[in-house]
mmCIF file of C-alpha atoms and ligand atoms in Angstrom:
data_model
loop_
_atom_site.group_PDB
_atom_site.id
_atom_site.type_symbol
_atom_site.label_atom_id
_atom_site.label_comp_id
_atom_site.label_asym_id
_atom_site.label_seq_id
_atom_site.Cartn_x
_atom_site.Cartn_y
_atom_site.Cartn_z
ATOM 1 C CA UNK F 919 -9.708 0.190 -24.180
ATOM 2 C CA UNK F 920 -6.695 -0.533 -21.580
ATOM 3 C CA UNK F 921 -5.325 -3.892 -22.337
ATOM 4 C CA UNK F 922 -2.843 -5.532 -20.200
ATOM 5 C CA UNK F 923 0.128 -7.219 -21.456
ATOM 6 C CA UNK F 924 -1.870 -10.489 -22.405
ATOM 7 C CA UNK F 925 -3.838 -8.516 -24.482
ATOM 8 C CA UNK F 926 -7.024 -9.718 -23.027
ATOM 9 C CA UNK F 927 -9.476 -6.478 -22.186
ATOM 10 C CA UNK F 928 -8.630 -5.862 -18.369
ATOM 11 C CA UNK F 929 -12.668 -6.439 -17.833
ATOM 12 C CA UNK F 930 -12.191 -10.022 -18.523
ATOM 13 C CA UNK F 931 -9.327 -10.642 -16.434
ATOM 14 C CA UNK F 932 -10.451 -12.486 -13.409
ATOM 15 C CA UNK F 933 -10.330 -10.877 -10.417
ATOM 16 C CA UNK F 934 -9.322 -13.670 -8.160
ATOM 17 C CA UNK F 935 -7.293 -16.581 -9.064
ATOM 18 C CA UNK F 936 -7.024 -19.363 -7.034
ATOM 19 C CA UNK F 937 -4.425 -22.428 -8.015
ATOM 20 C CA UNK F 938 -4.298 -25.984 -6.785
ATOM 21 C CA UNK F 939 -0.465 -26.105 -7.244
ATOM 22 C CA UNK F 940 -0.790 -29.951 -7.678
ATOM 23 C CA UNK F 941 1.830 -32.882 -9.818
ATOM 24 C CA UNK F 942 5.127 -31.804 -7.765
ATOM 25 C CA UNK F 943 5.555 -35.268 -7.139
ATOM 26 C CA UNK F 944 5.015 -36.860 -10.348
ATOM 27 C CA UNK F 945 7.480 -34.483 -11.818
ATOM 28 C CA UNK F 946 10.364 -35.519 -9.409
ATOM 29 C CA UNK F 947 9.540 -39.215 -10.218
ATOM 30 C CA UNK F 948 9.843 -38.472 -13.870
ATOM 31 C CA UNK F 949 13.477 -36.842 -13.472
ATOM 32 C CA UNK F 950 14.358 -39.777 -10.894
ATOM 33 C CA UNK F 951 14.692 -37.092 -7.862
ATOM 34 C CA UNK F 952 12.954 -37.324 -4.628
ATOM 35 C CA UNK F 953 9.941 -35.687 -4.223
ATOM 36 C CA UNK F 954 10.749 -33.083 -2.321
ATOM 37 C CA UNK F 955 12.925 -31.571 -5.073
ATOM 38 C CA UNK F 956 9.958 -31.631 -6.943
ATOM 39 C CA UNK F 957 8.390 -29.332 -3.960
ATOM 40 C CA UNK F 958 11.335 -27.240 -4.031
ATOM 41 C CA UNK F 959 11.103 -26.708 -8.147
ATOM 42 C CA UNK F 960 7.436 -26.117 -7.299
ATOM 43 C CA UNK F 961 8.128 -23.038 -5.046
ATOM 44 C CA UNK F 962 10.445 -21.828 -7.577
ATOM 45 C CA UNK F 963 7.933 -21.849 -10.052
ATOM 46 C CA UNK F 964 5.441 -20.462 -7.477
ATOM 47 C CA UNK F 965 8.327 -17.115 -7.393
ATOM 48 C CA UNK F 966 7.397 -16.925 -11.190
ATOM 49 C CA UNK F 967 3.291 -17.331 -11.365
ATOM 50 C CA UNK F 968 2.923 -14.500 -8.214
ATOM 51 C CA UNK F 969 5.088 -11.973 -10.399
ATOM 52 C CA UNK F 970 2.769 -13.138 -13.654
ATOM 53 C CA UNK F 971 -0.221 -12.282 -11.050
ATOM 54 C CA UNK F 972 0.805 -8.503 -10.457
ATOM 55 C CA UNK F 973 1.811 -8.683 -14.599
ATOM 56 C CA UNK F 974 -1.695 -10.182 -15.881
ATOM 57 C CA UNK F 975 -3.549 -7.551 -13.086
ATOM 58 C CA UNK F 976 -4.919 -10.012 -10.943
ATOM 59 C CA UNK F 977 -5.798 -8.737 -7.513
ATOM 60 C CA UNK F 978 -6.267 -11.768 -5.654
ATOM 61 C CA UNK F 979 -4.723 -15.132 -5.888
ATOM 62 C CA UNK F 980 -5.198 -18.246 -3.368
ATOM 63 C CA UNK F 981 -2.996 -20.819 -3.217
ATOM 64 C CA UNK F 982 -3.088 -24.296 -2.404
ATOM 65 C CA UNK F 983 0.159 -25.435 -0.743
ATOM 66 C CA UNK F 984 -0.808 -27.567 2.171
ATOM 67 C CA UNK F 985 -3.777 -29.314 2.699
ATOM 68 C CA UNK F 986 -5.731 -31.105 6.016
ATOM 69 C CA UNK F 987 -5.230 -34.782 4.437
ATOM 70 C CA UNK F 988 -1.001 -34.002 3.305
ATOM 71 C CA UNK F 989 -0.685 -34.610 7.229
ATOM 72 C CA UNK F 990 -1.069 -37.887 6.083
ATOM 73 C CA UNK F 991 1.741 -37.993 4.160
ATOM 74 C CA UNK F 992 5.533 -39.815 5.180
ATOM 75 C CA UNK F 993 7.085 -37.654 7.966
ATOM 76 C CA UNK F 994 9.739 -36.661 5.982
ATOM 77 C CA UNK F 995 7.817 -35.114 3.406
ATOM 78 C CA UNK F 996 5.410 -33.815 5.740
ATOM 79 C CA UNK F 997 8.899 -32.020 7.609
ATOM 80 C CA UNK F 998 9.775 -30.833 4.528
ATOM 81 C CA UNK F 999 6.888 -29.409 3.233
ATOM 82 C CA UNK F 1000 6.758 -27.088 6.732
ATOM 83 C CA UNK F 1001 10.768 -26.539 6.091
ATOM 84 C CA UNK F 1002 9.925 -25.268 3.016
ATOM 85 C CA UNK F 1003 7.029 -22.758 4.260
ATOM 86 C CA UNK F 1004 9.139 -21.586 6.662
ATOM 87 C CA UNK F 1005 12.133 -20.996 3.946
ATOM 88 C CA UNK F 1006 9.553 -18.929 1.667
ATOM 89 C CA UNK F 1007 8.688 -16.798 4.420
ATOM 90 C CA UNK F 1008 12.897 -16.472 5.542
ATOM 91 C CA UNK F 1009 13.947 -15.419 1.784
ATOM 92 C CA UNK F 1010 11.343 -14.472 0.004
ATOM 93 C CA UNK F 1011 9.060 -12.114 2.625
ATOM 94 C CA UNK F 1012 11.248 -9.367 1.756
ATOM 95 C CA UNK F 1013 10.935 -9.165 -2.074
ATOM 96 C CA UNK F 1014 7.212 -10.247 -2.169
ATOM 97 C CA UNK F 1015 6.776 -6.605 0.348
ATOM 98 C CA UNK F 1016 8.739 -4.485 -1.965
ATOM 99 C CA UNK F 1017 6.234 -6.013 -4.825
ATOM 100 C CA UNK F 1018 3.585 -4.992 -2.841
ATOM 101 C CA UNK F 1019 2.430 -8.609 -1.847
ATOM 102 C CA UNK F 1020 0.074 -8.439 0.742
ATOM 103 C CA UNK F 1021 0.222 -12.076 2.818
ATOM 104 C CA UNK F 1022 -2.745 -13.673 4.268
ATOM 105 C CA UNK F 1023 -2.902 -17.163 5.500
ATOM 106 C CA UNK F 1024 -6.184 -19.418 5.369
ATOM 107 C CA UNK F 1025 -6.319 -22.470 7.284
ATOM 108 C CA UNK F 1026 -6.150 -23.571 10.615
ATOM 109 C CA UNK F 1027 -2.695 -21.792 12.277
ATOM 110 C CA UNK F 1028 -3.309 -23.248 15.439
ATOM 111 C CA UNK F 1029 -2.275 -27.172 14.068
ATOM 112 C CA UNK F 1030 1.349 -25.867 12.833
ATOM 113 C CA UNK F 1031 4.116 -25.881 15.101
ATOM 114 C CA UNK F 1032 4.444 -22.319 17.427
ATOM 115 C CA UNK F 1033 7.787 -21.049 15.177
ATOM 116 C CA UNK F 1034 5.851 -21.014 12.206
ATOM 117 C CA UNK F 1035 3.161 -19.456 13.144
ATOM 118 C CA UNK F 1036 5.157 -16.999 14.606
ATOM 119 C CA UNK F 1037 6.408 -16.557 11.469
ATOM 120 C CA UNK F 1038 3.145 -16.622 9.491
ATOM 121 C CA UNK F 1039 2.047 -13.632 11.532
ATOM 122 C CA UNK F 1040 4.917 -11.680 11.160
ATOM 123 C CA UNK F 1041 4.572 -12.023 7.180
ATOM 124 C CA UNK F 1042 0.978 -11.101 7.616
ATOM 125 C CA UNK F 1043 2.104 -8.048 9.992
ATOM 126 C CA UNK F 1044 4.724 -6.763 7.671
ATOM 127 C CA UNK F 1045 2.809 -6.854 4.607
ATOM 128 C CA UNK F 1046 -0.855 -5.842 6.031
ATOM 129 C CA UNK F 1047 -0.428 -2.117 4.256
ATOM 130 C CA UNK F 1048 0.065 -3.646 0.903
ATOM 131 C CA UNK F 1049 -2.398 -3.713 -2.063
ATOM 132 C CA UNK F 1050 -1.094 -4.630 -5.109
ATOM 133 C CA UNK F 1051 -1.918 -8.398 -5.206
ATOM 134 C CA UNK F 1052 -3.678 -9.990 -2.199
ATOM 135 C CA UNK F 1053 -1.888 -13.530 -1.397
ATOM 136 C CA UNK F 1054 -3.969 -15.699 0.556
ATOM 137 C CA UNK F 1055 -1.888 -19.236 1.367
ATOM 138 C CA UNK F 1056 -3.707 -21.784 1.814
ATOM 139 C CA UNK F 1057 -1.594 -23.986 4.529
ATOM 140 C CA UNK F 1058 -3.100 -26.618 6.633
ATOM 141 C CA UNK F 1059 -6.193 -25.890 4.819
ATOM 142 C CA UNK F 1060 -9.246 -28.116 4.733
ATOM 143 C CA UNK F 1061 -12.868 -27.008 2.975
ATOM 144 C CA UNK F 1062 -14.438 -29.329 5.336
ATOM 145 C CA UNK F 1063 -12.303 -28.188 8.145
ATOM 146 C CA UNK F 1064 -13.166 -24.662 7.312
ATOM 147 C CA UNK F 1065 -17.048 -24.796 7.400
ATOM 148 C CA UNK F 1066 -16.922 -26.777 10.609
ATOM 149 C CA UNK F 1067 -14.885 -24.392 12.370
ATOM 150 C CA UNK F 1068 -17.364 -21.506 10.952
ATOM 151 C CA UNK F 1069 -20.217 -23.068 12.206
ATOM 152 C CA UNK F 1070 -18.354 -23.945 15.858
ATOM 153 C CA UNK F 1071 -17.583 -19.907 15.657
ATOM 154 C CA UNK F 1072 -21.433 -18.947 14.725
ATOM 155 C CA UNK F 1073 -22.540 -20.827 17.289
ATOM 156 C CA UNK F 1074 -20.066 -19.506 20.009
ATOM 157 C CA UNK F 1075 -21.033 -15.814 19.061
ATOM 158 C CA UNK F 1076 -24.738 -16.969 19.625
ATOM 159 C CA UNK F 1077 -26.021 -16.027 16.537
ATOM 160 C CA UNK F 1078 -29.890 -17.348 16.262
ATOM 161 C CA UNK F 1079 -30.490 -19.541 13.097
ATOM 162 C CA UNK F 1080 -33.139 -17.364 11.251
ATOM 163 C CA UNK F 1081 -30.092 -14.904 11.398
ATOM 164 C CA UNK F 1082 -27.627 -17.824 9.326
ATOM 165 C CA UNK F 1083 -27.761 -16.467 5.789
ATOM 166 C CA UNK F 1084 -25.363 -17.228 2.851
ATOM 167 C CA UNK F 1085 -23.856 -13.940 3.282
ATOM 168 C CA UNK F 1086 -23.192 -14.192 7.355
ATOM 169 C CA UNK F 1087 -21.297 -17.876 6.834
ATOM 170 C CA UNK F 1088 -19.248 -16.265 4.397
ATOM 171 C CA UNK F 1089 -17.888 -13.396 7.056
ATOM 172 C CA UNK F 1090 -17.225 -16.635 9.086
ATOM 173 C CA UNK F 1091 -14.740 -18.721 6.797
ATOM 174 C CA UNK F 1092 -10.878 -18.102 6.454
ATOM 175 C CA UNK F 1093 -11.685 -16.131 3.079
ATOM 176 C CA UNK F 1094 -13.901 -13.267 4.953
ATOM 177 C CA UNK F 1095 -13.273 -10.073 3.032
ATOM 178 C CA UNK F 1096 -12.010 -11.906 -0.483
ATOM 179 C CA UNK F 1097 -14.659 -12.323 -3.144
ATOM 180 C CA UNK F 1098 -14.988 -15.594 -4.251
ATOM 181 C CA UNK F 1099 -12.616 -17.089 -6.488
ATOM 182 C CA UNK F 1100 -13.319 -16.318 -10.573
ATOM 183 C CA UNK F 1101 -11.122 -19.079 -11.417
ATOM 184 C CA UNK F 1102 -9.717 -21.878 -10.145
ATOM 185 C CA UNK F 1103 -6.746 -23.484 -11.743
ATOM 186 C CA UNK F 1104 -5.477 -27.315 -11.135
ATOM 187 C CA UNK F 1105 -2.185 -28.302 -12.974
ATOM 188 C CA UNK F 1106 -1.637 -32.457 -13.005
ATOM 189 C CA UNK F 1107 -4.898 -33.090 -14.779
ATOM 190 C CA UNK F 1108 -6.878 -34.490 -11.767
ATOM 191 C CA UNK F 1109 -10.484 -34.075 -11.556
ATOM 192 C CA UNK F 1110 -11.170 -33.366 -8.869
ATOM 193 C CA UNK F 1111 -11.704 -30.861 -5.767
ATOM 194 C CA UNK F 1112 -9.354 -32.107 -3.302
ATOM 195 C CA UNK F 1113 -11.594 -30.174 -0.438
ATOM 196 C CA UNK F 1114 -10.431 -26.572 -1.629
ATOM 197 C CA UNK F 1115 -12.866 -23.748 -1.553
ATOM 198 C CA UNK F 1116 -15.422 -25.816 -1.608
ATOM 199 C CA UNK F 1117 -17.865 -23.024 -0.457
ATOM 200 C CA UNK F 1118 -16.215 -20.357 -1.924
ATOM 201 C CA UNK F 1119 -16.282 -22.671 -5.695
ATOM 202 C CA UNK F 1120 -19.977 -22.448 -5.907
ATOM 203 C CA UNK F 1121 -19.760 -20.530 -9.169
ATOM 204 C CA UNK F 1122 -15.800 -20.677 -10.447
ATOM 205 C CA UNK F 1123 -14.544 -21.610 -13.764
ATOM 206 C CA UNK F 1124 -12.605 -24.276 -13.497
ATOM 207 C CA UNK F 1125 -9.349 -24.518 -16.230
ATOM 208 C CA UNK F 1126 -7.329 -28.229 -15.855
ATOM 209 C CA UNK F 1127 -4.465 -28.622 -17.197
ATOM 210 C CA UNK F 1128 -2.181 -31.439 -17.457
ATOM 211 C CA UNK F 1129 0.832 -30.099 -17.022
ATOM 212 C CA UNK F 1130 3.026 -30.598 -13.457
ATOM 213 C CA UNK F 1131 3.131 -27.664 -11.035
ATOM 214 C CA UNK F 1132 6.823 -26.802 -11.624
ATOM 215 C CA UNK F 1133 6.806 -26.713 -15.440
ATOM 216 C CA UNK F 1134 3.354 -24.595 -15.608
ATOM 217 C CA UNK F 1135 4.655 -21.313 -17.000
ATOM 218 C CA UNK F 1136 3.540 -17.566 -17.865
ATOM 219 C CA UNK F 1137 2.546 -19.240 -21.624
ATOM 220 C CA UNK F 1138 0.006 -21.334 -19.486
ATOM 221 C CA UNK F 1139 -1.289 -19.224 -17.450
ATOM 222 C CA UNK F 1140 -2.090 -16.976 -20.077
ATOM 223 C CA UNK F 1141 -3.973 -19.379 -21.777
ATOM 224 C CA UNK F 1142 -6.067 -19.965 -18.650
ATOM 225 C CA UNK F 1143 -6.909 -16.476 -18.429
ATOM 226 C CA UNK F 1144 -7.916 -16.614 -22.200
ATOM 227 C CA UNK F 1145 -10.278 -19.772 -21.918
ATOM 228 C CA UNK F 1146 -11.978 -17.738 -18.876
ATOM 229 C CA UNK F 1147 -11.966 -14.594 -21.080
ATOM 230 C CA UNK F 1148 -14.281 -16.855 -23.199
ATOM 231 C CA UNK F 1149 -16.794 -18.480 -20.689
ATOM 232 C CA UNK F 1150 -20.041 -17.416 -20.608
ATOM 233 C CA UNK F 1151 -20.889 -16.878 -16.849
ATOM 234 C CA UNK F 1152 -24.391 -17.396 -16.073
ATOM 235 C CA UNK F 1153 -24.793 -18.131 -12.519
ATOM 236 C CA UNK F 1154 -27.795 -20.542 -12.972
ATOM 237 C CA UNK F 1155 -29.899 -17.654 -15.227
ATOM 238 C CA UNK F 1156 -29.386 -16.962 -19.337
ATOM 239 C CA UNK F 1157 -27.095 -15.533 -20.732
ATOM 240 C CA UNK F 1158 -27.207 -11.720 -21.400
ATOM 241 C CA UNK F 1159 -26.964 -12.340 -25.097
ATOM 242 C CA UNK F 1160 -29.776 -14.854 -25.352
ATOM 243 C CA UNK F 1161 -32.338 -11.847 -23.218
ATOM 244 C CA UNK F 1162 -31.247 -9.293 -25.659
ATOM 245 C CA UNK F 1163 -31.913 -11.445 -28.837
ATOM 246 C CA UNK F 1164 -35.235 -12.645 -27.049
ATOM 247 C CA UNK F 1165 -36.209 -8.904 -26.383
ATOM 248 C CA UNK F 1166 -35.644 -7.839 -29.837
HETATM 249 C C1 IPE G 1702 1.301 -30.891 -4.803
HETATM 250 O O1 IPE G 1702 2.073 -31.868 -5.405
HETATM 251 C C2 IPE G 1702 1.945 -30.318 -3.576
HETATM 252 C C3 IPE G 1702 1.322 -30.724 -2.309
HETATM 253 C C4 IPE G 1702 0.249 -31.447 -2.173
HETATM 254 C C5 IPE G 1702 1.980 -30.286 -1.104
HETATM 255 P P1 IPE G 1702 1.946 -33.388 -4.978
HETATM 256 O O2 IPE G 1702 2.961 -33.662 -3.925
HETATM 257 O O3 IPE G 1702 0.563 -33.733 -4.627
HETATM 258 O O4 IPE G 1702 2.372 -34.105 -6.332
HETATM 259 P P2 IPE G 1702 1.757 -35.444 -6.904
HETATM 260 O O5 IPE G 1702 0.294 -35.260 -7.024
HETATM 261 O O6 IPE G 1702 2.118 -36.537 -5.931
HETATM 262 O O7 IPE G 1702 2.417 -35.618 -8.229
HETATM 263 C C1 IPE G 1703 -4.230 -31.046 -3.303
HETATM 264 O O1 IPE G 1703 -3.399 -31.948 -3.898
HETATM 265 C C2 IPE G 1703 -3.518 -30.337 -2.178
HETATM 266 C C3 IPE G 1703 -2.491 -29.382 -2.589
HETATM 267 C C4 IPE G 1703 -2.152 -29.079 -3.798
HETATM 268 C C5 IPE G 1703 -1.833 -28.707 -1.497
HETATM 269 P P1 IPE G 1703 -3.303 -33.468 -3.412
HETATM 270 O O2 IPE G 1703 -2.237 -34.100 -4.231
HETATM 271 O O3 IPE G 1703 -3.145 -33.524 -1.946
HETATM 272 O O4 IPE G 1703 -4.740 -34.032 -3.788
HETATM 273 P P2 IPE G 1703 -5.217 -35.505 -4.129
HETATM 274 O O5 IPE G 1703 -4.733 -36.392 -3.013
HETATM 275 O O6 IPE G 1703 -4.603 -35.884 -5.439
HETATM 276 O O7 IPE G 1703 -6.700 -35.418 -4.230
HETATM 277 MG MG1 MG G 1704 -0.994 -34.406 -5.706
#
């Protein structure tokens, strides 16, 4: 059986990841820096979990890097935090297209300022072609947000309501196109959903870890995609197991 380097059989390896990079702050407090150097430790670490992505043989990875409620945030780290986006796409675009890094942005564009989302779509241009790991950034992203504006779009289009199936919302939201997420990874140890996915989460493993964004490494991950490895999936019926046994 192909294994990949984890050694975990490649048919248990999610096929979508999707990471609530979360504790950035908490880690600069701890070190006595401001937080934003704990957002800029953050992105480096982000350089290192996309290259474990292509590595581990994930195909799909969302990430959570700006959300409707950080608006809320001091100005200065809400300035920084688009500095930053816009200093990803200047220096890294580049190397994540050689690696074969598609970009794709979920969230509303329209609310950032006009340079970067010029710049968004010229990641998203330049790396359309590519297939080897599909990066959707979540960036000004909102669960909430995104279910409202699929339902303002349904009803625009003039679709009649018997016609409103699970399936037809789905082609609506930002995600259209990726299948839902597998598993959904939190760092900082919070419980809770923060409004991400929250359609898409219906039926994702969830693996919380305590550990701050920037210091969550390739030893980590790994050991996410073993716990998953492990779950039992049932999607609200019985597990496979228990209907052979009960057939026998
Ligand atoms: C996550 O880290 C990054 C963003 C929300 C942009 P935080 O900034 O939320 O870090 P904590 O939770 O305050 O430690
Ligand atoms: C979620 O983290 C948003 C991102 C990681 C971008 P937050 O730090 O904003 O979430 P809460 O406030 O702890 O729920
Ligand atoms: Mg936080």
């Amino acid at each position: 059986m192909a294994e990949t380097p984890s050694a975990i059989p490649l048919e248990k390896i999610p096929q979508h990841v999707a990471m609530i990079m979360d504790g950035n702050g908490r880690w600069a407090l701890q070190r006595g820096l401001p937080r934003l150097s704990g957002h800029k430790a953050g992105t480096e670490n982000l350089r290192r979990v996309i290259r474990s992505t292509v590595e581990f043989g994930v195909k799909y990875l969302t990430i959570y890097a700006f959300s409707t409620e950080n608006w809320g945030r001091p100005p200065e780290e809400v300035k920084g935090l688009m500095l930053i986006l816009q200093d990803v796409i200047d220096h890294e675009l580049n190397e994540l297209n050689r690696e074969g890094v598609q970009l794709r942005h979920i969230g509303r564009l329209e609310g950032l300022e006009p340079r970067i989302q010029k710049k968004v779509l010229k990641a998203i241009e330049l790396t359309k072609n590519n297939d080897r790991l599909i990066l959707n950034v979540a960036f000004n992203y909102g669960g909430r947000d995104e279910i409202v504006c699929a339902i303002q779009k349904i009803i625009n289009d003039g679709i009649p309501a018997v016609d409103v199936t699970d399936e037809l919302v789905g082609k609506y939201l930002f995600t259209a196109n990726v299948p839902d997420p597998d598993l959904i990874i939190r760092t900082s140890g919070e419980l809770r959903v923060s409004n991400f996915l929250i359609w898409q989460a219906a039926y994702s493993e969830w693996y919380i870890t305590p550990t701050f964004w920037p210091d969550f490494d390739k030893e980590e991950y790994r050991h996410a995609l073993e716990s998953f490895a492990q779950r039992d999936r049932r999607f609200g019926k019985v597990s496979s197991g228990e209907l052979l046994e009960s057939n026998a």
